[in-house]
Amino acid sequence: ISSDLTQCYDDEETPPPDPKTLCPYCDTPLPAKPTHILKKLLDRTYFQSCSNPRPGNRLGRKAPSAIFGVVCQRHIFESNVLPQAKERGWPTQINWATLKDRVLHMERELAKILADPGDPVVYRGDGKEDNDAKEQQGSKPERSDGPRMRCLFWDDLVKRVKTQGSKGLRNITSQYYNFHKMQPGYYGELGLVIIQRALCGMFPLEDIDPGLVKPLTPMEFIQSIFVPEVGMRLVMADFGLNVNNWSDKEQAVEVLRDSASYGVAMFPYEESTGK
Ligand SMILES: [Zn+2]
């Protein structure tokens, strides 16, 4: 409460803000440390706008809303969302140069997940795979606790298929699910592209035995199992979590999902294609 009061009195006594610290379009304060993305947007729109001094912002500028809208959206994001992200321990800078190698280092662990067919029940999901399922069932019992079933994302798929049948499977491959569950959290779109490229290098789609990824296609397996698996492992390394501990994994997945929207806004792909 006291800080609110201080704020209140401050507002009445403080001099008008330095126009250099204000958004030239909407006159609200810009973040103290704008990211290079915001700076680039400000530079770009500068040349698409014209000077429009006004009381309260002598450096004010005028432009069609289609042009300045992106700037305002961005600085509002950086002012409001960035501090929250920092508070939650989500990075505001990522060492992109090392990301590919970090993913490539996961090859052995990922290959184990791919090679282990896991719980055979999932293959009966659409009722057409009975023959295959019988074949699968004939093999080793440790499949229920092998690398595949210890993959939280595959485990989730198995549970969905078991309880919802092919509807559960459709949900998993749907767009909505894709956005919220397949984004690699705060690694954002740029992270997604780097992860996907590294995965396709390690596991070319044509080399994936379709029988090992059923009921998914090899592409769906990469997108909906491996991309989030890699994202989870990256987050676990960032947060010092233990990859062999189930509840640590769940904690990392929560971070992935909570930070997905932040990641997309913070590290868009297009803005960074020059890198
Ligand atoms: Zn603005």
Coordinates of C-alpha atoms and ligand atoms in Angstrom, one line a residue:
I1 CA 0.0 0.0 0.0
S2 CA 2.8 2.4 0.9
S3 CA 4.5 2.0 -2.4
D4 CA 1.2 2.9 -4.1
L5 CA 0.9 6.1 -2.1
T6 CA 4.5 7.0 -2.8
Q7 CA 3.8 6.5 -6.5
C8 CA 0.7 8.7 -6.2
Y9 CA 2.6 11.6 -4.6
D10 CA 5.5 11.1 -7.0
D11 CA 3.3 11.6 -9.9
E12 CA 2.1 15.0 -8.7
E13 CA 5.6 16.3 -8.0
T14 CA 7.8 14.8 -10.7
P15 CA 8.5 16.9 -13.7
P16 CA 7.2 15.7 -17.1
P17 CA 9.1 12.8 -18.4
D18 CA 12.0 13.2 -20.9
P19 CA 10.4 12.8 -24.3
K20 CA 13.3 10.6 -25.3
T21 CA 12.0 7.9 -22.9
L22 CA 8.5 8.0 -24.4
C23 CA 7.1 6.0 -27.3
P24 CA 7.0 8.5 -30.2
Y25 CA 3.5 7.2 -31.2
C26 CA 1.5 6.6 -28.1
D27 CA 3.5 8.7 -25.6
T28 CA 3.7 6.0 -22.9
P29 CA 7.1 5.3 -21.3
L30 CA 9.4 2.9 -23.2
P31 CA 11.2 0.1 -21.3
A32 CA 14.4 1.3 -19.7
K33 CA 16.4 -1.3 -21.6
P34 CA 14.7 -1.9 -24.9
T35 CA 15.8 -5.1 -26.7
H36 CA 17.4 -5.0 -30.2
I37 CA 14.1 -6.1 -31.7
L38 CA 12.3 -3.0 -30.3
K39 CA 15.2 -0.7 -31.3
K40 CA 15.0 -2.2 -34.8
L41 CA 11.3 -1.6 -35.0
L42 CA 11.7 2.0 -33.8
D43 CA 14.4 2.6 -36.4
R44 CA 12.3 1.1 -39.2
T45 CA 9.1 3.0 -38.3
Y46 CA 11.0 6.2 -37.9
F47 CA 11.4 6.5 -41.6
Q48 CA 7.8 5.6 -42.3
S49 CA 6.5 8.3 -40.0
C50 CA 6.6 12.1 -39.7
S51 CA 7.3 14.5 -36.9
N52 CA 4.3 15.5 -34.9
P53 CA 5.3 17.4 -31.7
R54 CA 2.5 17.7 -29.1
P55 CA 2.1 18.8 -25.5
G56 CA 3.7 16.1 -23.3
N57 CA 5.8 14.7 -26.1
R58 CA 7.7 17.2 -28.3
L59 CA 9.4 14.2 -30.1
G60 CA 6.0 12.7 -30.9
R61 CA 5.6 11.2 -34.4
K62 CA 2.7 10.3 -36.6
A63 CA 2.2 7.2 -38.7
P64 CA -0.7 5.0 -39.9
S65 CA -1.6 2.6 -37.1
A66 CA -0.6 -0.4 -39.3
I67 CA 2.9 0.9 -39.0
F68 CA 3.2 2.0 -35.4
G69 CA 1.0 -0.8 -34.0
V70 CA 3.9 -3.3 -34.0
V71 CA 6.1 -0.9 -32.1
C72 CA 3.5 -0.2 -29.4
Q73 CA 2.7 -3.9 -29.1
R74 CA 6.3 -4.7 -28.7
H75 CA 7.1 -2.0 -26.1
I76 CA 4.0 -2.9 -24.1
F77 CA 5.2 -6.5 -24.2
E78 CA 8.7 -5.5 -23.1
S79 CA 7.5 -3.3 -20.3
N80 CA 4.9 -5.7 -18.9
V81 CA 5.9 -9.2 -19.8
L82 CA 9.7 -9.0 -19.6
P83 CA 9.8 -8.2 -15.9
Q84 CA 7.5 -11.1 -15.2
A85 CA 9.6 -13.4 -17.3
K86 CA 12.8 -12.4 -15.4
E87 CA 11.0 -12.9 -12.1
R88 CA 10.2 -16.5 -13.2
G89 CA 13.8 -17.2 -14.3
W90 CA 13.0 -17.3 -18.0
P91 CA 16.1 -16.0 -19.9
T92 CA 15.9 -12.7 -21.9
Q93 CA 19.0 -13.7 -23.8
I94 CA 19.9 -17.0 -25.2
N95 CA 23.3 -18.1 -26.5
W96 CA 22.0 -19.1 -30.0
A97 CA 25.5 -20.0 -31.2
T98 CA 25.7 -23.0 -28.9
L99 CA 22.1 -24.2 -29.1
K100 CA 22.6 -26.5 -32.1
D101 CA 25.5 -28.3 -30.3
R102 CA 23.5 -28.6 -27.1
V103 CA 20.7 -30.4 -29.1
L104 CA 23.2 -32.6 -31.0
H105 CA 24.6 -33.7 -27.6
M106 CA 21.2 -35.3 -26.9
E107 CA 21.5 -37.7 -29.8
R108 CA 22.2 -40.8 -27.8
E109 CA 19.4 -40.3 -25.4
L110 CA 17.0 -39.4 -28.1
A111 CA 18.0 -42.4 -30.2
K112 CA 17.2 -44.7 -27.2
I113 CA 13.7 -43.2 -27.0
L114 CA 13.2 -43.7 -30.7
A115 CA 14.5 -47.3 -30.7
D116 CA 12.3 -48.4 -27.9
P117 CA 8.7 -49.1 -29.1
G118 CA 7.3 -48.6 -25.6
D119 CA 3.8 -49.7 -24.4
P120 CA 2.2 -51.7 -27.1
V121 CA -1.4 -50.7 -26.1
V122 CA -1.0 -47.4 -28.0
Y123 CA -0.8 -49.3 -31.3
R124 CA -4.3 -50.5 -30.9
G125 CA -5.5 -46.9 -30.7
D126 CA -7.5 -46.8 -33.9
G127 CA -8.5 -50.5 -33.8
K128 CA -6.8 -51.3 -37.1
E129 CA -3.4 -52.3 -35.7
D130 CA -4.3 -55.5 -34.0
N131 CA -1.9 -57.7 -35.8
D132 CA 1.0 -55.3 -35.2
A133 CA -0.1 -55.0 -31.6
K134 CA 0.1 -58.8 -31.1
E135 CA 3.6 -58.8 -32.6
Q136 CA 4.6 -56.0 -30.3
Q137 CA 3.2 -57.7 -27.3
G138 CA 5.3 -60.7 -27.9
S139 CA 8.4 -58.9 -26.9
K140 CA 10.1 -57.8 -23.8
P141 CA 8.1 -56.6 -20.7
E142 CA 10.6 -53.9 -19.8
R143 CA 9.0 -51.8 -22.5
S144 CA 6.6 -50.4 -20.0
D145 CA 9.6 -48.8 -18.2
G146 CA 12.0 -48.3 -21.0
P147 CA 13.3 -45.0 -22.4
R148 CA 10.1 -44.6 -24.5
M149 CA 7.8 -44.8 -21.6
R150 CA 10.0 -42.6 -19.5
C151 CA 9.5 -39.9 -22.2
L152 CA 6.8 -37.8 -20.6
F153 CA 5.4 -36.7 -24.0
W154 CA 5.1 -40.3 -25.2
D155 CA 3.5 -41.3 -21.9
D156 CA 1.0 -38.5 -22.3
L157 CA 0.2 -39.7 -25.8
V158 CA -0.3 -43.3 -24.6
K159 CA -2.6 -42.1 -21.8
R160 CA -4.7 -40.0 -24.3
V161 CA -5.0 -42.8 -26.8
K162 CA -5.9 -45.3 -24.0
T163 CA -8.6 -43.1 -22.6
Q164 CA -9.9 -41.2 -25.7
G165 CA -9.0 -43.5 -28.6
S166 CA -8.4 -42.0 -31.9
K167 CA -10.0 -38.7 -30.7
G168 CA -7.1 -38.3 -28.3
L169 CA -4.7 -38.9 -31.1
R170 CA -6.4 -36.2 -33.3
N171 CA -6.2 -33.8 -30.4
I172 CA -2.5 -34.3 -30.1
T173 CA -1.9 -33.6 -33.8
S174 CA -4.3 -30.7 -34.0
Q175 CA -3.1 -27.1 -34.4
Y176 CA -4.2 -25.9 -31.0
Y177 CA -2.3 -28.7 -29.3
N178 CA 0.7 -28.0 -31.5
F179 CA 1.0 -24.4 -30.5
H180 CA 0.7 -24.9 -26.8
K181 CA 2.6 -28.1 -26.4
M182 CA 5.1 -28.2 -29.2
Q183 CA 6.7 -24.9 -28.7
P184 CA 10.1 -25.3 -26.9
G185 CA 9.0 -22.8 -24.2
Y186 CA 11.1 -19.6 -23.9
Y187 CA 13.4 -20.8 -26.7
G188 CA 10.6 -19.4 -28.9
E189 CA 10.3 -19.6 -32.7
L190 CA 14.0 -19.2 -33.3
G191 CA 14.7 -22.0 -30.9
L192 CA 12.1 -24.2 -32.6
V193 CA 13.7 -23.7 -36.0
I194 CA 17.2 -24.5 -34.6
I195 CA 15.9 -27.6 -32.8
Q196 CA 13.9 -28.8 -35.8
R197 CA 17.0 -28.5 -38.0
A198 CA 19.2 -30.3 -35.6
L199 CA 16.6 -33.1 -35.2
C200 CA 16.2 -33.6 -38.9
G201 CA 19.9 -33.8 -39.3
M202 CA 20.2 -36.5 -36.5
F203 CA 17.0 -38.3 -37.5
P204 CA 16.2 -38.0 -41.2
L205 CA 12.4 -38.7 -41.6
E206 CA 13.1 -41.3 -44.3
D207 CA 15.3 -43.2 -41.9
I208 CA 12.7 -43.5 -39.1
D209 CA 11.0 -46.9 -39.0
P210 CA 7.3 -46.0 -39.1
G211 CA 6.5 -49.0 -37.0
L212 CA 8.5 -47.5 -34.1
V213 CA 6.5 -44.2 -34.0
K214 CA 2.9 -45.5 -34.6
P215 CA 0.3 -44.2 -34.3
L216 CA 2.2 -41.0 -35.2
T217 CA 3.9 -40.4 -38.5
P218 CA 7.7 -39.9 -38.3
M219 CA 7.1 -36.1 -38.9
E220 CA 4.5 -36.0 -36.1
F221 CA 6.8 -37.9 -33.8
I222 CA 9.6 -35.4 -34.4
Q223 CA 7.2 -32.4 -33.9
S224 CA 5.1 -33.6 -31.0
I225 CA 7.5 -35.9 -29.1
F226 CA 11.1 -34.9 -29.8
V227 CA 10.8 -31.1 -30.1
P228 CA 9.2 -30.8 -26.7
E229 CA 11.5 -33.5 -25.3
V230 CA 14.5 -31.4 -26.4
G231 CA 12.9 -28.2 -25.1
M232 CA 12.3 -29.9 -21.8
R233 CA 15.9 -31.1 -21.6
L234 CA 17.2 -27.6 -22.4
V235 CA 15.0 -26.1 -19.7
M236 CA 16.2 -28.8 -17.2
A237 CA 19.8 -27.9 -18.0
D238 CA 19.0 -24.2 -17.5
F239 CA 17.2 -24.7 -14.2
G240 CA 19.6 -27.4 -12.9
L241 CA 16.9 -30.1 -12.8
N242 CA 17.5 -33.9 -12.9
V243 CA 16.5 -35.5 -16.2
N244 CA 16.1 -38.8 -14.5
N245 CA 13.5 -37.5 -12.0
W246 CA 9.9 -37.6 -13.1
S247 CA 8.7 -34.7 -11.0
D248 CA 11.7 -32.6 -12.2
K249 CA 10.5 -33.4 -15.7
E250 CA 7.0 -32.3 -14.9
Q251 CA 8.3 -29.1 -13.5
A252 CA 10.3 -28.4 -16.7
V253 CA 7.3 -29.1 -18.8
E254 CA 5.3 -26.6 -16.8
V255 CA 8.0 -24.0 -17.6
L256 CA 7.8 -25.0 -21.3
R257 CA 4.1 -24.5 -21.4
D258 CA 4.0 -21.3 -19.3
S259 CA 6.7 -19.7 -21.3
A260 CA 5.7 -20.7 -24.8
S261 CA 3.8 -17.4 -25.6
Y262 CA 6.7 -15.4 -24.1
G263 CA 9.2 -17.4 -26.2
V264 CA 7.3 -16.7 -29.4
A265 CA 7.1 -13.0 -28.8
M266 CA 10.6 -12.7 -27.4
F267 CA 12.5 -14.7 -29.9
P268 CA 10.6 -14.6 -33.2
Y269 CA 12.2 -16.3 -36.2
E270 CA 11.8 -13.6 -38.8
E271 CA 13.5 -10.9 -36.8
S272 CA 16.6 -13.0 -36.4
T273 CA 17.0 -14.6 -39.8
G274 CA 20.0 -12.4 -40.4
K275 CA 21.9 -14.4 -37.8
Ligands
ZN1 ZN 3.6 3.1 -28.2

